[in-house]
Amino acid sequence: MNNTAEAIKITDADNDRLLKEMVDKSYTRCRLTGTFIDDFYNAFIATSPRIAEKFRKADWEAQRRLLDHGIRHLILFFSRA
């Protein structure tokens, strides 16, 4: 591999690391609002009466925990890729 290709690879790795940090920090800021999960579900449910019906009897505490847990696992998976 020549020096140019090695430099590009290093730059790509640095960009990946920075992007991963940005995603993690962004979600951390979203969580700090205290309303992110509720805002997400309100917007999601408003997209369709069928979706609203599916969530009509939801355990909202469980839904909030599951969504937060899922997003954090996606970020963790992405950061290890």
mmCIF file with all atom_site columns, N, CA and C in Angstrom:
data_model
loop_
_atom_site.group_PDB
_atom_site.id
_atom_site.type_symbol
_atom_site.label_atom_id
_atom_site.label_alt_id
_atom_site.label_comp_id
_atom_site.label_asym_id
_atom_site.label_entity_id
_atom_site.label_seq_id
_atom_site.pdbx_PDB_ins_code
_atom_site.Cartn_x
_atom_site.Cartn_y
_atom_site.Cartn_z
_atom_site.occupancy
_atom_site.B_iso_or_equiv
_atom_site.pdbx_formal_charge
_atom_site.auth_seq_id
_atom_site.auth_comp_id
_atom_site.auth_asym_id
_atom_site.auth_atom_id
_atom_site.pdbx_PDB_model_num
ATOM 1   N N  . MET A 1 1  ? 0.853   -1.179 0.000  1.00 0.00 ? 1  MET A N  1
ATOM 2   C CA . MET A 1 1  ? 0.000   0.000  0.000  1.00 0.00 ? 1  MET A CA 1
ATOM 3   C C  . MET A 1 1  ? 0.897   1.240  0.000  1.00 0.00 ? 1  MET A C  1
ATOM 4   N N  . ASN A 1 2  ? 0.559   2.214  -0.837 1.00 0.00 ? 2  ASN A N  1
ATOM 5   C CA . ASN A 1 2  ? 1.395   3.418  -0.871 1.00 0.00 ? 2  ASN A CA 1
ATOM 6   C C  . ASN A 1 2  ? 0.982   4.389  0.233  1.00 0.00 ? 2  ASN A C  1
ATOM 7   N N  . ASN A 1 3  ? 1.768   5.429  0.412  1.00 0.00 ? 3  ASN A N  1
ATOM 8   C CA . ASN A 1 3  ? 1.520   6.387  1.497  1.00 0.00 ? 3  ASN A CA 1
ATOM 9   C C  . ASN A 1 3  ? 0.178   7.088  1.376  1.00 0.00 ? 3  ASN A C  1
ATOM 10  N N  . THR A 1 4  ? -0.250  7.385  0.145  1.00 0.00 ? 4  THR A N  1
ATOM 11  C CA . THR A 1 4  ? -1.536  8.058  -0.056 1.00 0.00 ? 4  THR A CA 1
ATOM 12  C C  . THR A 1 4  ? -2.686  7.166  0.432  1.00 0.00 ? 4  THR A C  1
ATOM 13  N N  . ALA A 1 5  ? -2.664  5.906  0.084  1.00 0.00 ? 5  ALA A N  1
ATOM 14  C CA . ALA A 1 5  ? -3.710  4.976  0.520  1.00 0.00 ? 5  ALA A CA 1
ATOM 15  C C  . ALA A 1 5  ? -3.700  4.828  2.034  1.00 0.00 ? 5  ALA A C  1
ATOM 16  N N  . GLU A 1 6  ? -2.533  4.776  2.636  1.00 0.00 ? 6  GLU A N  1
ATOM 17  C CA . GLU A 1 6  ? -2.444  4.675  4.092  1.00 0.00 ? 6  GLU A CA 1
ATOM 18  C C  . GLU A 1 6  ? -2.997  5.933  4.753  1.00 0.00 ? 6  GLU A C  1
ATOM 19  N N  . ALA A 1 7  ? -2.709  7.091  4.189  1.00 0.00 ? 7  ALA A N  1
ATOM 20  C CA . ALA A 1 7  ? -3.209  8.352  4.739  1.00 0.00 ? 7  ALA A CA 1
ATOM 21  C C  . ALA A 1 7  ? -4.731  8.397  4.658  1.00 0.00 ? 7  ALA A C  1
ATOM 22  N N  . ILE A 1 8  ? -5.297  7.915  3.549  1.00 0.00 ? 8  ILE A N  1
ATOM 23  C CA . ILE A 1 8  ? -6.752  7.894  3.400  1.00 0.00 ? 8  ILE A CA 1
ATOM 24  C C  . ILE A 1 8  ? -7.366  6.954  4.432  1.00 0.00 ? 8  ILE A C  1
ATOM 25  N N  . LYS A 1 9  ? -6.749  5.798  4.638  1.00 0.00 ? 9  LYS A N  1
ATOM 26  C CA . LYS A 1 9  ? -7.273  4.846  5.614  1.00 0.00 ? 9  LYS A CA 1
ATOM 27  C C  . LYS A 1 9  ? -7.264  5.454  7.021  1.00 0.00 ? 9  LYS A C  1
ATOM 28  N N  . ILE A 1 10 ? -6.201  6.129  7.373  1.00 0.00 ? 10 ILE A N  1
ATOM 29  C CA . ILE A 1 10 ? -6.126  6.773  8.685  1.00 0.00 ? 10 ILE A CA 1
ATOM 30  C C  . ILE A 1 10 ? -7.199  7.844  8.798  1.00 0.00 ? 10 ILE A C  1
ATOM 31  N N  . THR A 1 11 ? -7.368  8.638  7.750  1.00 0.00 ? 11 THR A N  1
ATOM 32  C CA . THR A 1 11 ? -8.384  9.683  7.753  1.00 0.00 ? 11 THR A CA 1
ATOM 33  C C  . THR A 1 11 ? -9.768  9.078  7.908  1.00 0.00 ? 11 THR A C  1
ATOM 34  N N  . ASP A 1 12 ? -10.064 7.991  7.190  1.00 0.00 ? 12 ASP A N  1
ATOM 35  C CA . ASP A 1 12 ? -11.360 7.325  7.312  1.00 0.00 ? 12 ASP A CA 1
ATOM 36  C C  . ASP A 1 12 ? -11.582 6.820  8.737  1.00 0.00 ? 12 ASP A C  1
ATOM 37  N N  . ALA A 1 13 ? -10.548 6.239  9.343  1.00 0.00 ? 13 ALA A N  1
ATOM 38  C CA . ALA A 1 13 ? -10.672 5.744  10.714 1.00 0.00 ? 13 ALA A CA 1
ATOM 39  C C  . ALA A 1 13 ? -10.930 6.900  11.675 1.00 0.00 ? 13 ALA A C  1
ATOM 40  N N  . ASP A 1 14 ? -10.238 8.005  11.475 1.00 0.00 ? 14 ASP A N  1
ATOM 41  C CA . ASP A 1 14 ? -10.472 9.180  12.319 1.00 0.00 ? 14 ASP A CA 1
ATOM 42  C C  . ASP A 1 14 ? -11.885 9.711  12.143 1.00 0.00 ? 14 ASP A C  1
ATOM 43  N N  . ASN A 1 15 ? -12.356 9.757  10.905 1.00 0.00 ? 15 ASN A N  1
ATOM 44  C CA . ASN A 1 15 ? -13.718 10.221 10.638 1.00 0.00 ? 15 ASN A CA 1
ATOM 45  C C  . ASN A 1 15 ? -14.745 9.299  11.280 1.00 0.00 ? 15 ASN A C  1
ATOM 46  N N  . ASP A 1 16 ? -14.521 8.007  11.207 1.00 0.00 ? 16 ASP A N  1
ATOM 47  C CA . ASP A 1 16 ? -15.432 7.052  11.850 1.00 0.00 ? 16 ASP A CA 1
ATOM 48  C C  . ASP A 1 16 ? -15.490 7.285  13.352 1.00 0.00 ? 16 ASP A C  1
ATOM 49  N N  . ARG A 1 17 ? -14.327 7.474  13.958 1.00 0.00 ? 17 ARG A N  1
ATOM 50  C CA . ARG A 1 17 ? -14.280 7.705  15.401 1.00 0.00 ? 17 ARG A CA 1
ATOM 51  C C  . ARG A 1 17 ? -15.020 8.984  15.762 1.00 0.00 ? 17 ARG A C  1
ATOM 52  N N  . LEU A 1 18 ? -14.785 10.048 14.998 1.00 0.00 ? 18 LEU A N  1
ATOM 53  C CA . LEU A 1 18 ? -15.464 11.312 15.266 1.00 0.00 ? 18 LEU A CA 1
ATOM 54  C C  . LEU A 1 18 ? -16.970 11.196 15.086 1.00 0.00 ? 18 LEU A C  1
ATOM 55  N N  . LEU A 1 19 ? -17.388 10.485 14.049 1.00 0.00 ? 19 LEU A N  1
ATOM 56  C CA . LEU A 1 19 ? -18.819 10.293 13.814 1.00 0.00 ? 19 LEU A CA 1
ATOM 57  C C  . LEU A 1 19 ? -19.459 9.513  14.962 1.00 0.00 ? 19 LEU A C  1
ATOM 58  N N  . LYS A 1 20 ? -18.784 8.469  15.421 1.00 0.00 ? 20 LYS A N  1
ATOM 59  C CA . LYS A 1 20 ? -19.296 7.673  16.537 1.00 0.00 ? 20 LYS A CA 1
ATOM 60  C C  . LYS A 1 20 ? -19.429 8.520  17.795 1.00 0.00 ? 20 LYS A C  1
ATOM 61  N N  . GLU A 1 21 ? -18.439 9.367  18.046 1.00 0.00 ? 21 GLU A N  1
ATOM 62  C CA . GLU A 1 21 ? -18.499 10.260 19.206 1.00 0.00 ? 21 GLU A CA 1
ATOM 63  C C  . GLU A 1 21 ? -19.652 11.251 19.067 1.00 0.00 ? 21 GLU A C  1
ATOM 64  N N  . MET A 1 22 ? -19.843 11.774 17.869 1.00 0.00 ? 22 MET A N  1
ATOM 65  C CA . MET A 1 22 ? -20.925 12.733 17.640 1.00 0.00 ? 22 MET A CA 1
ATOM 66  C C  . MET A 1 22 ? -22.292 12.094 17.867 1.00 0.00 ? 22 MET A C  1
ATOM 67  N N  . VAL A 1 23 ? -22.471 10.869 17.376 1.00 0.00 ? 23 VAL A N  1
ATOM 68  C CA . VAL A 1 23 ? -23.750 10.165 17.558 1.00 0.00 ? 23 VAL A CA 1
ATOM 69  C C  . VAL A 1 23 ? -24.006 9.932  19.041 1.00 0.00 ? 23 VAL A C  1
ATOM 70  N N  . ASP A 1 24 ? -22.991 9.469  19.754 1.00 0.00 ? 24 ASP A N  1
ATOM 71  C CA . ASP A 1 24 ? -23.145 9.210  21.185 1.00 0.00 ? 24 ASP A CA 1
ATOM 72  C C  . ASP A 1 24 ? -23.477 10.499 21.944 1.00 0.00 ? 24 ASP A C  1
ATOM 73  N N  . LYS A 1 25 ? -22.751 11.560 21.661 1.00 0.00 ? 25 LYS A N  1
ATOM 74  C CA . LYS A 1 25 ? -23.000 12.828 22.346 1.00 0.00 ? 25 LYS A CA 1
ATOM 75  C C  . LYS A 1 25 ? -24.366 13.404 21.977 1.00 0.00 ? 25 LYS A C  1
ATOM 76  N N  . SER A 1 26 ? -24.773 13.226 20.744 1.00 0.00 ? 26 SER A N  1
ATOM 77  C CA . SER A 1 26 ? -26.078 13.724 20.306 1.00 0.00 ? 26 SER A CA 1
ATOM 78  C C  . SER A 1 26 ? -27.207 13.029 21.071 1.00 0.00 ? 26 SER A C  1
ATOM 79  N N  . TYR A 1 27 ? -27.121 11.707 21.181 1.00 0.00 ? 27 TYR A N  1
ATOM 80  C CA . TYR A 1 27 ? -28.169 10.996 21.906 1.00 0.00 ? 27 TYR A CA 1
ATOM 81  C C  . TYR A 1 27 ? -28.136 11.349 23.392 1.00 0.00 ? 27 TYR A C  1
ATOM 82  N N  . THR A 1 28 ? -26.956 11.546 23.929 1.00 0.00 ? 28 THR A N  1
ATOM 83  C CA . THR A 1 28 ? -26.845 11.975 25.327 1.00 0.00 ? 28 THR A CA 1
ATOM 84  C C  . THR A 1 28 ? -27.571 13.303 25.522 1.00 0.00 ? 28 THR A C  1
ATOM 85  N N  . ARG A 1 29 ? -27.373 14.247 24.594 1.00 0.00 ? 29 ARG A N  1
ATOM 86  C CA . ARG A 1 29 ? -28.077 15.532 24.688 1.00 0.00 ? 29 ARG A CA 1
ATOM 87  C C  . ARG A 1 29 ? -29.586 15.346 24.563 1.00 0.00 ? 29 ARG A C  1
ATOM 88  N N  . CYS A 1 30 ? -30.008 14.471 23.661 1.00 0.00 ? 30 CYS A N  1
ATOM 89  C CA . CYS A 1 30 ? -31.448 14.194 23.508 1.00 0.00 ? 30 CYS A CA 1
ATOM 90  C C  . CYS A 1 30 ? -32.039 13.679 24.818 1.00 0.00 ? 30 CYS A C  1
ATOM 91  N N  . ARG A 1 31 ? -31.333 12.758 25.467 1.00 0.00 ? 31 ARG A N  1
ATOM 92  C CA . ARG A 1 31 ? -31.821 12.182 26.719 1.00 0.00 ? 31 ARG A CA 1
ATOM 93  C C  . ARG A 1 31 ? -31.894 13.229 27.826 1.00 0.00 ? 31 ARG A C  1
ATOM 94  N N  . LEU A 1 32 ? -30.995 14.217 27.793 1.00 0.00 ? 32 LEU A N  1
ATOM 95  C CA . LEU A 1 32 ? -30.970 15.238 28.834 1.00 0.00 ? 32 LEU A CA 1
ATOM 96  C C  . LEU A 1 32 ? -32.206 16.130 28.803 1.00 0.00 ? 32 LEU A C  1
ATOM 97  N N  . THR A 1 33 ? -32.884 16.208 27.660 1.00 0.00 ? 33 THR A N  1
ATOM 98  C CA . THR A 1 33 ? -34.096 17.033 27.587 1.00 0.00 ? 33 THR A CA 1
ATOM 99  C C  . THR A 1 33 ? -35.181 16.475 28.501 1.00 0.00 ? 33 THR A C  1
ATOM 100 N N  . GLY A 1 34 ? -35.135 15.164 28.709 1.00 0.00 ? 34 GLY A N  1
ATOM 101 C CA . GLY A 1 34 ? -36.156 14.516 29.528 1.00 0.00 ? 34 GLY A CA 1
ATOM 102 C C  . GLY A 1 34 ? -37.451 14.255 28.779 1.00 0.00 ? 34 GLY A C  1
ATOM 103 N N  . THR A 1 35 ? -37.549 14.744 27.537 1.00 0.00 ? 35 THR A N  1
ATOM 104 C CA . THR A 1 35 ? -38.788 14.553 26.774 1.00 0.00 ? 35 THR A CA 1
ATOM 105 C C  . THR A 1 35 ? -38.570 13.820 25.450 1.00 0.00 ? 35 THR A C  1
ATOM 106 N N  . PHE A 1 36 ? -37.343 13.443 25.162 1.00 0.00 ? 36 PHE A N  1
ATOM 107 C CA . PHE A 1 36 ? -37.042 12.866 23.856 1.00 0.00 ? 36 PHE A CA 1
ATOM 108 C C  . PHE A 1 36 ? -37.895 11.638 23.544 1.00 0.00 ? 36 PHE A C  1
ATOM 109 N N  . ILE A 1 37 ? -37.959 10.704 24.461 1.00 0.00 ? 37 ILE A N  1
ATOM 110 C CA . ILE A 1 37 ? -38.712 9.463  24.214 1.00 0.00 ? 37 ILE A CA 1
ATOM 111 C C  . ILE A 1 37 ? -40.193 9.771  24.027 1.00 0.00 ? 37 ILE A C  1
ATOM 112 N N  . ASP A 1 38 ? -40.757 10.594 24.888 1.00 0.00 ? 38 ASP A N  1
ATOM 113 C CA . ASP A 1 38 ? -42.176 10.963 24.745 1.00 0.00 ? 38 ASP A CA 1
ATOM 114 C C  . ASP A 1 38 ? -42.411 11.708 23.431 1.00 0.00 ? 38 ASP A C  1
ATOM 115 N N  . ASP A 1 39 ? -41.515 12.623 23.086 1.00 0.00 ? 39 ASP A N  1
ATOM 116 C CA . ASP A 1 39 ? -41.644 13.352 21.820 1.00 0.00 ? 39 ASP A CA 1
ATOM 117 C C  . ASP A 1 39 ? -41.605 12.392 20.641 1.00 0.00 ? 39 ASP A C  1
ATOM 118 N N  . PHE A 1 40 ? -40.703 11.410 20.710 1.00 0.00 ? 40 PHE A N  1
ATOM 119 C CA . PHE A 1 40 ? -40.607 10.414 19.641 1.00 0.00 ? 40 PHE A CA 1
ATOM 120 C C  . PHE A 1 40 ? -41.921 9.655  19.509 1.00 0.00 ? 40 PHE A C  1
ATOM 121 N N  . TYR A 1 41 ? -42.427 9.125  20.626 1.00 0.00 ? 41 TYR A N  1
ATOM 122 C CA . TYR A 1 41 ? -43.654 8.339  20.551 1.00 0.00 ? 41 TYR A CA 1
ATOM 123 C C  . TYR A 1 41 ? -44.845 9.191  20.125 1.00 0.00 ? 41 TYR A C  1
ATOM 124 N N  . ASN A 1 42 ? -44.919 10.428 20.580 1.00 0.00 ? 42 ASN A N  1
ATOM 125 C CA . ASN A 1 42 ? -46.023 11.299 20.160 1.00 0.00 ? 42 ASN A CA 1
ATOM 126 C C  . ASN A 1 42 ? -45.996 11.508 18.650 1.00 0.00 ? 42 ASN A C  1
ATOM 127 N N  . ALA A 1 43 ? -44.817 11.756 18.097 1.00 0.00 ? 43 ALA A N  1
ATOM 128 C CA . ALA A 1 43 ? -44.692 11.941 16.650 1.00 0.00 ? 43 ALA A CA 1
ATOM 129 C C  . ALA A 1 43 ? -44.982 10.636 15.907 1.00 0.00 ? 43 ALA A C  1
ATOM 130 N N  . PHE A 1 44 ? -44.483 9.534  16.422 1.00 0.00 ? 44 PHE A N  1
ATOM 131 C CA . PHE A 1 44 ? -44.683 8.227  15.790 1.00 0.00 ? 44 PHE A CA 1
ATOM 132 C C  . PHE A 1 44 ? -46.162 7.851  15.763 1.00 0.00 ? 44 PHE A C  1
ATOM 133 N N  . ILE A 1 45 ? -46.828 7.986  16.870 1.00 0.00 ? 45 ILE A N  1
ATOM 134 C CA . ILE A 1 45 ? -48.243 7.617  16.969 1.00 0.00 ? 45 ILE A CA 1
ATOM 135 C C  . ILE A 1 45 ? -49.108 8.524  16.097 1.00 0.00 ? 45 ILE A C  1
ATOM 136 N N  . ALA A 1 46 ? -48.701 9.768  15.949 1.00 0.00 ? 46 ALA A N  1
ATOM 137 C CA . ALA A 1 46 ? -49.469 10.707 15.130 1.00 0.00 ? 46 ALA A CA 1
ATOM 138 C C  . ALA A 1 46 ? -49.377 10.403 13.639 1.00 0.00 ? 46 ALA A C  1
ATOM 139 N N  . THR A 1 47 ? -48.493 9.526  13.232 1.00 0.00 ? 47 THR A N  1
ATOM 140 C CA . THR A 1 47 ? -48.329 9.238  11.808 1.00 0.00 ? 47 THR A CA 1
ATOM 141 C C  . THR A 1 47 ? -49.447 8.394  11.225 1.00 0.00 ? 47 THR A C  1
ATOM 142 N N  . SER A 1 48 ? -50.170 7.652  12.086 1.00 0.00 ? 48 SER A N  1
ATOM 143 C CA . SER A 1 48 ? -51.186 6.747  11.548 1.00 0.00 ? 48 SER A CA 1
ATOM 144 C C  . SER A 1 48 ? -52.150 6.299  12.635 1.00 0.00 ? 48 SER A C  1
ATOM 145 N N  . PRO A 1 49 ? -53.437 6.274  12.320 1.00 0.00 ? 49 PRO A N  1
ATOM 146 C CA . PRO A 1 49 ? -54.398 5.726  13.287 1.00 0.00 ? 49 PRO A CA 1
ATOM 147 C C  . PRO A 1 49 ? -54.123 4.253  13.598 1.00 0.00 ? 49 PRO A C  1
ATOM 148 N N  . ARG A 1 50 ? -53.592 3.522  12.635 1.00 0.00 ? 50 ARG A N  1
ATOM 149 C CA . ARG A 1 50 ? -53.280 2.103  12.867 1.00 0.00 ? 50 ARG A CA 1
ATOM 150 C C  . ARG A 1 50 ? -52.167 1.967  13.893 1.00 0.00 ? 50 ARG A C  1
ATOM 151 N N  . ILE A 1 51 ? -51.183 2.826  13.810 1.00 0.00 ? 51 ILE A N  1
ATOM 152 C CA . ILE A 1 51 ? -50.098 2.790  14.792 1.00 0.00 ? 51 ILE A CA 1
ATOM 153 C C  . ILE A 1 51 ? -50.632 3.188  16.163 1.00 0.00 ? 51 ILE A C  1
ATOM 154 N N  . ALA A 1 52 ? -51.438 4.233  16.186 1.00 0.00 ? 52 ALA A N  1
ATOM 155 C CA . ALA A 1 52 ? -52.023 4.679  17.459 1.00 0.00 ? 52 ALA A CA 1
ATOM 156 C C  . ALA A 1 52 ? -52.809 3.540  18.110 1.00 0.00 ? 52 ALA A C  1
ATOM 157 N N  . GLU A 1 53 ? -53.555 2.800  17.315 1.00 0.00 ? 53 GLU A N  1
ATOM 158 C CA . GLU A 1 53 ? -54.332 1.681  17.861 1.00 0.00 ? 53 GLU A CA 1
ATOM 159 C C  . GLU A 1 53 ? -53.424 0.596  18.434 1.00 0.00 ? 53 GLU A C  1
ATOM 160 N N  . LYS A 1 54 ? -52.321 0.318  17.772 1.00 0.00 ? 54 LYS A N  1
ATOM 161 C CA . LYS A 1 54 ? -51.379 -0.706 18.258 1.00 0.00 ? 54 LYS A CA 1
ATOM 162 C C  . LYS A 1 54 ? -50.806 -0.352 19.624 1.00 0.00 ? 54 LYS A C  1
ATOM 163 N N  . PHE A 1 55 ? -50.663 0.940  19.890 1.00 0.00 ? 55 PHE A N  1
ATOM 164 C CA . PHE A 1 55 ? -50.058 1.384  21.142 1.00 0.00 ? 55 PHE A CA 1
ATOM 165 C C  . PHE A 1 55 ? -51.084 1.846  22.178 1.00 0.00 ? 55 PHE A C  1
ATOM 166 N N  . ARG A 1 56 ? -52.369 1.684  21.866 1.00 0.00 ? 56 ARG A N  1
ATOM 167 C CA . ARG A 1 56 ? -53.428 2.187  22.744 1.00 0.00 ? 56 ARG A CA 1
ATOM 168 C C  . ARG A 1 56 ? -53.321 1.657  24.172 1.00 0.00 ? 56 ARG A C  1
ATOM 169 N N  . LYS A 1 57 ? -52.974 0.407  24.335 1.00 0.00 ? 57 LYS A N  1
ATOM 170 C CA . LYS A 1 57 ? -52.908 -0.211 25.673 1.00 0.00 ? 57 LYS A CA 1
ATOM 171 C C  . LYS A 1 57 ? -51.464 -0.441 26.126 1.00 0.00 ? 57 LYS A C  1
ATOM 172 N N  . ALA A 1 58 ? -50.554 0.302  25.571 1.00 0.00 ? 58 ALA A N  1
ATOM 173 C CA . ALA A 1 58 ? -49.133 0.082  25.874 1.00 0.00 ? 58 ALA A CA 1
ATOM 174 C C  . ALA A 1 58 ? -48.797 0.422  27.321 1.00 0.00 ? 58 ALA A C  1
ATOM 175 N N  . ASP A 1 59 ? -47.849 -0.301 27.848 1.00 0.00 ? 59 ASP A N  1
ATOM 176 C CA . ASP A 1 59 ? -47.246 0.021  29.135 1.00 0.00 ? 59 ASP A CA 1
ATOM 177 C C  . ASP A 1 59 ? -46.161 1.057  28.821 1.00 0.00 ? 59 ASP A C  1
ATOM 178 N N  . TRP A 1 60 ? -46.474 2.337  29.045 1.00 0.00 ? 60 TRP A N  1
ATOM 179 C CA . TRP A 1 60 ? -45.597 3.401  28.581 1.00 0.00 ? 60 TRP A CA 1
ATOM 180 C C  . TRP A 1 60 ? -44.263 3.444  29.307 1.00 0.00 ? 60 TRP A C  1
ATOM 181 N N  . GLU A 1 61 ? -44.225 3.079  30.548 1.00 0.00 ? 61 GLU A N  1
ATOM 182 C CA . GLU A 1 61 ? -42.927 3.011  31.241 1.00 0.00 ? 61 GLU A CA 1
ATOM 183 C C  . GLU A 1 61 ? -42.036 1.972  30.583 1.00 0.00 ? 61 GLU A C  1
ATOM 184 N N  . ALA A 1 62 ? -42.611 0.818  30.271 1.00 0.00 ? 62 ALA A N  1
ATOM 185 C CA . ALA A 1 62 ? -41.849 -0.240 29.600 1.00 0.00 ? 62 ALA A CA 1
ATOM 186 C C  . ALA A 1 62 ? -41.430 0.208  28.202 1.00 0.00 ? 62 ALA A C  1
ATOM 187 N N  . GLN A 1 63 ? -42.328 0.856  27.465 1.00 0.00 ? 63 GLN A N  1
ATOM 188 C CA . GLN A 1 63 ? -41.999 1.329  26.116 1.00 0.00 ? 63 GLN A CA 1
ATOM 189 C C  . GLN A 1 63 ? -40.841 2.319  26.151 1.00 0.00 ? 63 GLN A C  1
ATOM 190 N N  . ARG A 1 64 ? -40.881 3.238  27.110 1.00 0.00 ? 64 ARG A N  1
ATOM 191 C CA . ARG A 1 64 ? -39.802 4.230  27.225 1.00 0.00 ? 64 ARG A CA 1
ATOM 192 C C  . ARG A 1 64 ? -38.465 3.541  27.488 1.00 0.00 ? 64 ARG A C  1
ATOM 193 N N  . ARG A 1 65 ? -38.467 2.598  28.421 1.00 0.00 ? 65 ARG A N  1
ATOM 194 C CA . ARG A 1 65 ? -37.228 1.878  28.742 1.00 0.00 ? 65 ARG A CA 1
ATOM 195 C C  . ARG A 1 65 ? -36.727 1.088  27.536 1.00 0.00 ? 65 ARG A C  1
ATOM 196 N N  . LEU A 1 66 ? -37.652 0.399  26.840 1.00 0.00 ? 66 LEU A N  1
ATOM 197 C CA . LEU A 1 66 ? -37.258 -0.416 25.693 1.00 0.00 ? 66 LEU A CA 1
ATOM 198 C C  . LEU A 1 66 ? -36.673 0.423  24.568 1.00 0.00 ? 66 LEU A C  1
ATOM 199 N N  . LEU A 1 67 ? -37.294 1.562  24.277 1.00 0.00 ? 67 LEU A N  1
ATOM 200 C CA . LEU A 1 67 ? -36.768 2.404  23.205 1.00 0.00 ? 67 LEU A CA 1
ATOM 201 C C  . LEU A 1 67 ? -35.392 2.948  23.572 1.00 0.00 ? 67 LEU A C  1
ATOM 202 N N  . ASP A 1 68 ? -35.253 3.456  24.774 1.00 0.00 ? 68 ASP A N  1
ATOM 203 C CA . ASP A 1 68 ? -33.957 3.972  25.214 1.00 0.00 ? 68 ASP A CA 1
ATOM 204 C C  . ASP A 1 68 ? -32.900 2.872  25.169 1.00 0.00 ? 68 ASP A C  1
ATOM 205 N N  . HIS A 1 69 ? -33.243 1.711  25.680 1.00 0.00 ? 69 HIS A N  1
ATOM 206 C CA . HIS A 1 69 ? -32.325 0.575  25.687 1.00 0.00 ? 69 HIS A CA 1
ATOM 207 C C  . HIS A 1 69 ? -31.921 0.202  24.254 1.00 0.00 ? 69 HIS A C  1
ATOM 208 N N  . GLY A 1 70 ? -32.899 0.154  23.357 1.00 0.00 ? 70 GLY A N  1
ATOM 209 C CA . GLY A 1 70 ? -32.619 -0.203 21.971 1.00 0.00 ? 70 GLY A CA 1
ATOM 210 C C  . GLY A 1 70 ? -31.710 0.798  21.279 1.00 0.00 ? 70 GLY A C  1
ATOM 211 N N  . ILE A 1 71 ? -31.984 2.090  21.474 1.00 0.00 ? 71 ILE A N  1
ATOM 212 C CA . ILE A 1 71 ? -31.144 3.115  20.848 1.00 0.00 ? 71 ILE A CA 1
ATOM 213 C C  . ILE A 1 71 ? -29.727 3.046  21.396 1.00 0.00 ? 71 ILE A C  1
ATOM 214 N N  . ARG A 1 72 ? -29.603 2.881  22.713 1.00 0.00 ? 72 ARG A N  1
ATOM 215 C CA . ARG A 1 72 ? -28.257 2.813  23.287 1.00 0.00 ? 72 ARG A CA 1
ATOM 216 C C  . ARG A 1 72 ? -27.497 1.590  22.797 1.00 0.00 ? 72 ARG A C  1
ATOM 217 N N  . HIS A 1 73 ? -28.194 0.472  22.597 1.00 0.00 ? 73 HIS A N  1
ATOM 218 C CA . HIS A 1 73 ? -27.521 -0.713 22.053 1.00 0.00 ? 73 HIS A CA 1
ATOM 219 C C  . HIS A 1 73 ? -27.112 -0.509 20.600 1.00 0.00 ? 73 HIS A C  1
ATOM 220 N N  . LEU A 1 74 ? -27.931 0.177  19.818 1.00 0.00 ? 74 LEU A N  1
ATOM 221 C CA . LEU A 1 74 ? -27.535 0.477  18.441 1.00 0.00 ? 74 LEU A CA 1
ATOM 222 C C  . LEU A 1 74 ? -26.284 1.339  18.410 1.00 0.00 ? 74 LEU A C  1
ATOM 223 N N  . ILE A 1 75 ? -26.233 2.339  19.272 1.00 0.00 ? 75 ILE A N  1
ATOM 224 C CA . ILE A 1 75 ? -25.050 3.199  19.333 1.00 0.00 ? 75 ILE A CA 1
ATOM 225 C C  . ILE A 1 75 ? -23.835 2.400  19.772 1.00 0.00 ? 75 ILE A C  1
ATOM 226 N N  . LEU A 1 76 ? -24.005 1.531  20.760 1.00 0.00 ? 76 LEU A N  1
ATOM 227 C CA . LEU A 1 76 ? -22.901 0.698  21.224 1.00 0.00 ? 76 LEU A CA 1
ATOM 228 C C  . LEU A 1 76 ? -22.420 -0.235 20.113 1.00 0.00 ? 76 LEU A C  1
ATOM 229 N N  . PHE A 1 77 ? -23.354 -0.847 19.400 1.00 0.00 ? 77 PHE A N  1
ATOM 230 C CA . PHE A 1 77 ? -22.990 -1.730 18.289 1.00 0.00 ? 77 PHE A CA 1
ATOM 231 C C  . PHE A 1 77 ? -22.223 -0.941 17.222 1.00 0.00 ? 77 PHE A C  1
ATOM 232 N N  . PHE A 1 78 ? -22.732 0.237  16.883 1.00 0.00 ? 78 PHE A N  1
ATOM 233 C CA . PHE A 1 78 ? -22.091 1.085  15.887 1.00 0.00 ? 78 PHE A CA 1
ATOM 234 C C  . PHE A 1 78 ? -20.690 1.491  16.339 1.00 0.00 ? 78 PHE A C  1
ATOM 235 N N  . SER A 1 79 ? -20.540 1.780  17.614 1.00 0.00 ? 79 SER A N  1
ATOM 236 C CA . SER A 1 79 ? -19.229 2.237  18.092 1.00 0.00 ? 79 SER A CA 1
ATOM 237 C C  . SER A 1 79 ? -18.190 1.120  18.105 1.00 0.00 ? 79 SER A C  1
ATOM 238 N N  . ARG A 1 80 ? -18.638 -0.117 18.097 1.00 0.00 ? 80 ARG A N  1
ATOM 239 C CA . ARG A 1 80 ? -17.696 -1.247 18.094 1.00 0.00 ? 80 ARG A CA 1
ATOM 240 C C  . ARG A 1 80 ? -17.423 -1.760 16.692 1.00 0.00 ? 80 ARG A C  1
ATOM 241 N N  . ALA A 1 81 ? -18.155 -1.246 15.715 1.00 0.00 ? 81 ALA A N  1
ATOM 242 C CA . ALA A 1 81 ? -17.993 -1.724 14.322 1.00 0.00 ? 81 ALA A CA 1
ATOM 243 C C  . ALA A 1 81 ? -16.723 -1.169 13.713 1.00 0.00 ? 81 ALA A C  1
#
